[in-house]
Amino acid sequence: MILGIGTDLANIERIAGTLERFGDRFKNRVFTEIEQAKAERRRDVAGTYAKRWAAKEACSKALGTGLAMGIAWKDMSVTNLRSGQPVMHVTGWAAKRLVEMTPAGHEAIIHVTLTDDHPWAQAFVMIEARPLALN
């Protein structure tokens, strides 16, 4: 069953301007060290940050809270599998919210997809509840 869906569209040029204006202060407030390392290795640094920004916004919407109910930016983070597939991780308040919204006897799976076409970066997050396997 689907527990939540969220999407977000971020302007890469706006994120580039924010990076230029606030630099490490912005990066350290919003992105984990792993996310920063990934972005800084990429040719399109601002695009990589913009996709992750959009993913965090989309995840907060899928959790049904937006960013207004105590979720911190770093409570949501994106890594990539070796194949390149993005994976959303939640900690802190976001993880607590995920547990609260997951029905008994189910596990929550967060699906995330990212895309960009300059000047836009987009993310889509779907939270699924799967029944736990019975032994």
Coordinates of N, CA, C and O in Angstrom, one line a residue:
M1 N 0.8 -1.2 0.0 CA 0.0 0.0 0.0 C 0.9 1.2 0.0 O 2.0 1.2 0.5
I2 N 0.4 2.3 -0.6 CA 1.1 3.6 -0.6 C 0.8 4.4 0.6 O -0.4 4.7 0.9
L3 N 1.8 4.8 1.3 CA 1.6 5.6 2.5 C 1.8 7.1 2.2 O 1.2 7.9 2.9
G4 N 2.6 7.4 1.2 CA 2.8 8.9 0.9 C 3.5 9.1 -0.4 O 4.3 8.2 -0.8
I5 N 3.2 10.2 -1.0 CA 3.8 10.5 -2.3 C 4.2 12.0 -2.2 O 3.5 12.8 -1.7
G6 N 5.4 12.3 -2.7 CA 5.8 13.7 -2.7 C 6.7 14.0 -4.0 O 7.3 13.1 -4.5
T7 N 6.6 15.2 -4.5 CA 7.4 15.6 -5.6 C 7.9 17.0 -5.4 O 7.3 17.8 -4.6
D8 N 9.0 17.4 -6.0 CA 9.5 18.7 -5.9 C 10.3 19.1 -7.2 O 10.9 18.2 -7.7
L9 N 10.2 20.3 -7.5 CA 10.9 20.9 -8.7 C 11.8 22.0 -8.2 O 11.3 22.9 -7.5
A10 N 13.1 21.9 -8.4 CA 14.0 22.9 -7.9 C 14.7 23.6 -9.1 O 15.1 22.9 -10.1
N11 N 15.0 24.8 -9.0 CA 15.7 25.6 -10.1 C 17.2 25.5 -9.8 O 17.6 26.0 -8.7
I12 N 17.9 24.9 -10.7 CA 19.4 24.7 -10.5 C 20.1 26.0 -10.4 O 21.0 26.2 -9.5
E13 N 19.7 27.0 -11.1 CA 20.3 28.3 -11.1 C 20.1 29.0 -9.7 O 21.0 29.7 -9.2
R14 N 18.9 28.8 -9.1 CA 18.6 29.3 -7.8 C 19.5 28.6 -6.7 O 20.1 29.3 -5.9
I15 N 19.7 27.3 -6.9 CA 20.6 26.6 -5.9 C 22.0 27.0 -6.1 O 22.8 27.2 -5.2
A16 N 22.4 27.2 -7.4 CA 23.8 27.7 -7.7 C 24.0 29.1 -7.0 O 25.1 29.3 -6.4
G17 N 23.0 30.0 -7.1 CA 23.1 31.3 -6.4 C 23.2 31.2 -4.9 O 24.0 31.9 -4.3
T18 N 22.5 30.3 -4.4 CA 22.5 30.0 -2.9 C 23.9 29.5 -2.5 O 24.4 29.9 -1.5
L19 N 24.4 28.6 -3.3 CA 25.7 28.0 -3.0 C 26.8 29.1 -3.1 O 27.7 29.2 -2.2
E20 N 26.7 30.0 -4.1 CA 27.6 31.1 -4.2 C 27.5 32.1 -3.1 O 28.5 32.5 -2.6
R21 N 26.3 32.3 -2.7 CA 26.1 33.4 -1.6 C 26.4 32.9 -0.2 O 27.0 33.6 0.6
F22 N 26.0 31.6 0.1 CA 26.2 31.1 1.4 C 27.2 30.0 1.6 O 27.6 29.6 2.7
G23 N 27.6 29.4 0.5 CA 28.7 28.4 0.5 C 28.5 27.3 1.5 O 27.5 26.6 1.6
D24 N 29.6 27.1 2.4 CA 29.6 26.0 3.3 C 28.5 26.1 4.4 O 28.0 25.1 4.9
R25 N 28.0 27.3 4.7 CA 27.0 27.5 5.7 C 25.7 26.8 5.2 O 25.0 26.1 5.9
F26 N 25.4 27.0 3.9 CA 24.2 26.4 3.3 C 24.4 24.9 3.2 O 23.6 24.1 3.6
K27 N 25.5 24.4 2.7 CA 25.8 23.0 2.5 C 25.8 22.3 3.8 O 25.1 21.2 3.9
N28 N 26.4 22.8 4.8 CA 26.4 22.1 6.1 C 25.1 22.1 6.8 O 24.8 21.2 7.6
R29 N 24.2 23.0 6.5 CA 22.9 23.0 7.2 C 21.9 22.1 6.5 O 21.1 21.5 7.2
V30 N 22.1 21.8 5.2 CA 21.1 21.1 4.4 C 21.6 19.7 4.0 O 20.8 18.7 4.0
F31 N 22.9 19.5 3.8 CA 23.4 18.3 3.2 C 24.3 17.5 4.1 O 25.2 18.2 4.8
T32 N 24.2 16.2 4.1 CA 25.2 15.4 4.9 C 26.6 15.4 4.2 O 26.7 15.8 3.1
E33 N 27.5 15.0 5.0 CA 28.9 14.9 4.4 C 29.0 14.0 3.2 O 29.7 14.4 2.2
I34 N 28.2 13.0 3.2 CA 28.2 12.0 2.0 C 27.6 12.7 0.8 O 28.1 12.6 -0.3
E35 N 26.5 13.5 1.0 CA 25.9 14.2 -0.1 C 26.8 15.3 -0.6 O 26.9 15.5 -1.8
Q36 N 27.5 16.0 0.3 CA 28.4 17.0 -0.2 C 29.6 16.4 -1.0 O 30.0 17.0 -2.0
A37 N 30.1 15.3 -0.5 CA 31.2 14.7 -1.2 C 30.8 14.3 -2.6 O 31.6 14.5 -3.6
K38 N 29.6 13.7 -2.7 CA 29.1 13.3 -4.0 C 29.0 14.5 -4.9 O 29.4 14.5 -6.1
A39 N 28.4 15.5 -4.4 CA 28.1 16.7 -5.3 C 29.4 17.4 -5.7 O 29.6 17.8 -6.9
E40 N 30.4 17.5 -4.8 CA 31.6 18.1 -5.1 C 32.5 17.3 -6.1 O 33.4 17.9 -6.8
R41 N 32.2 16.1 -6.3 CA 33.0 15.2 -7.3 C 32.3 15.3 -8.7 O 32.9 14.9 -9.6
R42 N 31.1 15.9 -8.8 CA 30.4 15.9 -10.0 C 30.8 17.1 -10.9 O 31.1 18.2 -10.3
R43 N 30.6 17.0 -12.2 CA 30.8 18.1 -13.1 C 29.8 19.2 -12.8 O 30.1 20.4 -12.8
D44 N 28.5 18.8 -12.6 CA 27.4 19.7 -12.4 C 27.1 19.7 -10.9 O 26.2 19.1 -10.4
V45 N 28.0 20.5 -10.2 CA 27.9 20.5 -8.7 C 26.5 21.1 -8.3 O 25.8 20.5 -7.5
A46 N 26.1 22.2 -8.9 CA 24.8 22.8 -8.5 C 23.6 21.9 -8.8 O 22.7 21.8 -8.1
G47 N 23.7 21.2 -10.0 CA 22.6 20.3 -10.4 C 22.5 19.1 -9.4 O 21.4 18.7 -9.1
T48 N 23.6 18.6 -8.9 CA 23.6 17.5 -8.0 C 23.0 18.0 -6.7 O 22.2 17.3 -6.1
Y49 N 23.4 19.1 -6.2 CA 22.8 19.7 -5.0 C 21.3 19.9 -5.2 O 20.5 19.6 -4.3
A50 N 20.9 20.5 -6.3 CA 19.5 20.8 -6.6 C 18.6 19.5 -6.6 O 17.5 19.5 -6.0
K51 N 19.2 18.4 -7.1 CA 18.4 17.2 -7.1 C 18.2 16.7 -5.7 O 17.1 16.2 -5.4
R52 N 19.2 16.8 -4.9 CA 19.1 16.3 -3.5 C 18.2 17.2 -2.7 O 17.5 16.8 -1.8
W53 N 18.3 18.5 -3.0 CA 17.3 19.5 -2.4 C 15.9 19.1 -2.7 O 15.1 19.0 -1.8
A54 N 15.6 18.8 -4.0 CA 14.3 18.4 -4.4 C 13.9 17.1 -3.7 O 12.7 16.9 -3.3
A55 N 14.8 16.2 -3.6 CA 14.5 14.9 -3.0 C 14.1 15.1 -1.5 O 13.2 14.4 -1.0
K56 N 14.8 15.9 -0.8 CA 14.4 16.2 0.6 C 13.1 16.8 0.7 O 12.3 16.5 1.6
E57 N 12.8 17.8 -0.1 CA 11.5 18.4 -0.2 C 10.4 17.4 -0.5 O 9.3 17.3 0.2
A58 N 10.6 16.5 -1.5 CA 9.7 15.5 -1.9 C 9.5 14.5 -0.7 O 8.3 14.1 -0.5
C59 N 10.5 14.1 -0.1 CA 10.4 13.2 1.0 C 9.6 13.7 2.2 O 8.8 13.1 2.7
S60 N 9.9 15.0 2.5 CA 9.1 15.6 3.6 C 7.6 15.7 3.3 O 6.8 15.5 4.1
K61 N 7.3 15.9 2.0 CA 5.9 15.9 1.6 C 5.3 14.4 1.6 O 4.2 14.3 2.1
A62 N 6.1 13.4 1.2 CA 5.6 12.1 1.3 C 5.4 11.6 2.7 O 4.5 10.8 3.0
L63 N 6.2 12.2 3.6 CA 6.0 11.9 5.1 C 4.8 12.6 5.6 O 4.4 12.4 6.8
G64 N 4.2 13.5 4.8 CA 3.0 14.2 5.3 C 3.2 15.4 6.2 O 2.3 15.9 6.8
T65 N 4.5 15.8 6.2 CA 4.8 16.9 7.2 C 5.3 18.2 6.5 O 5.2 19.2 7.1
G66 N 5.9 18.1 5.3 CA 6.6 19.2 4.8 C 7.8 19.4 5.8 O 8.1 18.5 6.6
L67 N 8.4 20.5 5.7 CA 9.5 20.8 6.6 C 9.1 21.6 7.8 O 10.0 22.1 8.6
A68 N 7.8 21.7 8.1 CA 7.4 22.6 9.2 C 7.2 21.8 10.5 O 7.0 22.5 11.5
M69 N 7.2 20.5 10.5 CA 6.9 19.8 11.8 C 8.1 19.2 12.5 O 7.9 18.2 13.2
G70 N 9.2 19.8 12.3 CA 10.4 19.3 13.1 C 11.4 18.5 12.3 O 12.4 18.1 12.9
I71 N 11.1 18.2 11.1 CA 12.1 17.4 10.3 C 13.2 18.4 10.0 O 13.0 19.5 9.5
A72 N 14.4 17.9 10.2 CA 15.6 18.7 9.8 C 16.1 18.2 8.4 O 15.8 17.1 8.0
W73 N 16.7 19.1 7.7 CA 17.1 18.8 6.3 C 18.0 17.5 6.3 O 17.9 16.7 5.5
K74 N 18.9 17.4 7.3 CA 19.8 16.3 7.3 C 19.2 15.0 7.8 O 19.8 13.9 7.8
D75 N 17.9 15.1 8.3 CA 17.1 13.9 8.6 C 16.8 13.0 7.4 O 16.3 11.9 7.5
M76 N 17.0 13.6 6.2 CA 16.8 12.9 5.0 C 18.0 13.1 4.1 O 18.6 14.2 4.0
S77 N 18.5 12.0 3.5 CA 19.7 12.1 2.7 C 19.6 11.1 1.6 O 18.9 10.1 1.7
V78 N 20.3 11.4 0.5 CA 20.3 10.6 -0.7 C 21.7 10.0 -0.9 O 22.7 10.8 -0.9
T79 N 21.8 8.7 -1.1 CA 23.1 8.1 -1.6 C 22.7 7.4 -2.9 O 21.6 7.4 -3.3
N80 N 23.7 6.8 -3.5 CA 23.5 6.0 -4.7 C 24.1 4.6 -4.6 O 25.1 4.5 -4.1
L81 N 23.3 3.7 -5.2 CA 23.8 2.3 -5.3 C 24.9 2.3 -6.4 O 25.1 3.3 -7.1
R82 N 25.7 1.3 -6.5 CA 26.7 1.2 -7.5 C 26.2 1.4 -8.9 O 26.8 1.9 -9.8
S83 N 24.9 1.0 -9.1 CA 24.3 1.1 -10.4 C 23.9 2.6 -10.7 O 23.5 2.9 -11.8
G84 N 24.0 3.4 -9.7 CA 23.6 4.8 -9.8 C 22.2 5.1 -9.3 O 21.8 6.3 -9.1
Q85 N 21.4 4.1 -9.0 CA 20.1 4.3 -8.4 C 20.2 5.0 -7.1 O 20.9 4.7 -6.2
P86 N 19.4 6.1 -7.0 CA 19.3 6.9 -5.8 C 18.6 6.1 -4.7 O 17.6 5.4 -5.0
V87 N 19.0 6.3 -3.4 CA 18.4 5.7 -2.3 C 18.2 6.8 -1.2 O 19.1 7.5 -0.9
M88 N 17.0 6.8 -0.7 CA 16.7 7.8 0.4 C 16.8 7.2 1.7 O 16.3 6.0 2.0
H89 N 17.5 7.9 2.6 CA 17.7 7.4 4.0 C 17.1 8.4 4.9 O 17.1 9.6 4.7
V90 N 16.4 8.0 6.0 CA 15.9 8.9 7.0 C 16.4 8.6 8.4 O 16.6 7.4 8.7
T91 N 16.6 9.6 9.1 CA 17.1 9.5 10.5 C 16.3 10.5 11.4 O 15.5 11.2 10.8
G92 N 16.6 10.5 12.6 CA 16.0 11.5 13.5 C 14.4 11.5 13.4 O 13.8 10.5 13.4
W93 N 13.9 12.7 13.4 CA 12.5 12.9 13.4 C 11.8 12.3 12.2 O 10.7 11.8 12.2
A94 N 12.5 12.3 11.0 CA 11.9 11.8 9.8 C 11.7 10.2 10.0 O 10.7 9.7 9.6
A95 N 12.7 9.6 10.6 CA 12.6 8.2 10.8 C 11.5 7.9 11.8 O 10.7 6.9 11.6
K96 N 11.4 8.7 12.8 CA 10.3 8.5 13.8 C 8.9 8.7 13.1 O 8.0 7.9 13.3
R97 N 8.8 9.7 12.3 CA 7.5 9.9 11.5 C 7.2 8.7 10.6 O 6.1 8.2 10.5
L98 N 8.3 8.1 10.0 CA 8.1 7.0 9.1 C 7.6 5.8 9.9 O 6.6 5.1 9.5
V99 N 8.1 5.5 11.1 CA 7.6 4.5 11.9 C 6.2 4.7 12.3 O 5.3 3.8 12.3
E100 N 5.8 5.9 12.7 CA 4.5 6.2 13.1 C 3.4 6.0 12.0 O 2.3 5.6 12.3
M101 N 3.8 6.3 10.8 CA 2.9 6.1 9.7 C 2.8 4.7 9.1 O 2.0 4.5 8.2
T102 N 3.7 3.9 9.5 CA 3.7 2.5 9.0 C 2.8 1.6 9.8 O 3.0 1.5 11.0
P103 N 1.9 1.0 9.1 CA 0.9 0.1 9.8 C 1.7 -1.1 10.5 O 2.7 -1.6 9.9
A104 N 1.1 -1.6 11.5 CA 1.6 -2.8 12.2 C 1.7 -3.9 11.2 O 0.8 -4.1 10.4
G105 N 2.7 -4.7 11.3 CA 2.9 -5.9 10.4 C 3.4 -5.5 9.0 O 3.4 -6.4 8.1
H106 N 3.9 -4.3 8.9 CA 4.4 -3.9 7.6 C 5.8 -3.2 7.8 O 6.2 -2.8 8.9
E107 N 6.5 -3.2 6.7 CA 7.8 -2.4 6.7 C 7.6 -1.3 5.6 O 6.9 -1.5 4.6
A108 N 8.3 -0.2 5.9 CA 8.2 1.0 5.0 C 9.4 0.9 4.0 O 10.5 0.7 4.4
I109 N 9.1 1.1 2.8 CA 10.1 1.2 1.7 C 10.0 2.6 1.1 O 8.9 3.0 0.7
I110 N 11.1 3.3 1.0 CA 11.1 4.6 0.4 C 11.7 4.5 -1.0 O 12.8 4.1 -1.2
H111 N 10.9 4.9 -2.0 CA 11.4 4.9 -3.4 C 11.6 6.3 -3.8 O 10.8 7.2 -3.5
V112 N 12.7 6.6 -4.5 CA 13.1 7.9 -4.9 C 13.6 7.9 -6.3 O 14.4 7.0 -6.7
T113 N 13.3 8.9 -7.1 CA 13.8 9.0 -8.4 C 14.2 10.5 -8.6 O 13.5 11.4 -8.1
L114 N 15.3 10.8 -9.3 CA 15.8 12.1 -9.5 C 16.0 12.3 -11.0 O 16.4 11.4 -11.7
T115 N 15.8 13.5 -11.5 CA 16.1 13.9 -12.9 C 16.4 15.4 -12.9 O 16.1 16.1 -12.0
D116 N 17.1 15.7 -14.0 CA 17.3 17.1 -14.2 C 17.4 17.4 -15.7 O 17.8 16.6 -16.5
D117 N 17.0 18.6 -16.1 CA 17.1 19.1 -17.4 C 17.3 20.6 -17.2 O 16.3 21.3 -16.9
H118 N 18.5 21.1 -17.3 CA 18.8 22.5 -16.9 C 17.8 23.5 -17.5 O 17.5 23.3 -18.7
P119 N 17.2 24.3 -16.7 CA 17.6 24.7 -15.3 C 16.8 24.0 -14.2 O 16.8 24.5 -13.1
W120 N 16.2 22.9 -14.5 CA 15.3 22.2 -13.5 C 15.9 20.9 -13.0 O 16.4 20.1 -13.8
A121 N 15.7 20.7 -11.7 CA 15.9 19.4 -11.1 C 14.6 18.9 -10.4 O 13.9 19.8 -9.8
Q122 N 14.3 17.7 -10.6 CA 13.1 17.2 -10.0 C 13.3 15.9 -9.3 O 14.2 15.1 -9.6
A123 N 12.5 15.7 -8.2 CA 12.5 14.5 -7.5 C 11.1 14.0 -7.2 O 10.2 14.8 -7.1
F124 N 11.0 12.7 -7.1 CA 9.7 12.1 -6.8 C 10.0 11.0 -5.8 O 10.9 10.2 -5.9
V125 N 9.2 11.0 -4.7 CA 9.3 10.1 -3.6 C 8.0 9.4 -3.3 O 7.0 10.1 -3.3
M126 N 8.0 8.1 -3.2 CA 6.9 7.3 -2.8 C 7.2 6.4 -1.7 O 8.3 5.7 -1.7
I127 N 6.4 6.4 -0.6 CA 6.6 5.6 0.5 C 5.6 4.4 0.4 O 4.4 4.7 0.4
E128 N 6.1 3.2 0.4 CA 5.3 2.0 0.3 C 5.4 1.2 1.6 O 6.4 1.2 2.3
A129 N 4.2 0.6 2.0 CA 4.2 -0.3 3.2 C 4.0 -1.7 2.6 O 3.0 -2.0 1.9
R130 N 5.0 -2.5 2.9 CA 4.9 -3.9 2.5 C 4.7 -4.8 3.7 O 5.3 -4.6 4.7
P131 N 3.8 -5.8 3.5 CA 3.6 -6.7 4.6 C 4.9 -7.5 5.0 O 5.6 -7.8 4.1
L132 N 5.1 -7.6 6.3 CA 6.3 -8.4 6.7 C 6.1 -9.9 6.3 O 5.0 -10.4 6.4
A133 N 7.1 -10.5 6.0 CA 7.1 -12.0 5.6 C 6.7 -12.8 6.9 O 7.3 -12.5 7.9
L134 N 5.8 -13.7 6.8 CA 5.5 -14.6 7.9 C 6.4 -15.8 7.8 O 6.6 -16.4 6.8
N135 N 6.8 -16.2 9.0 CA 7.7 -17.4 9.0 C 6.9 -18.7 9.2 O 6.0 -18.9 9.8

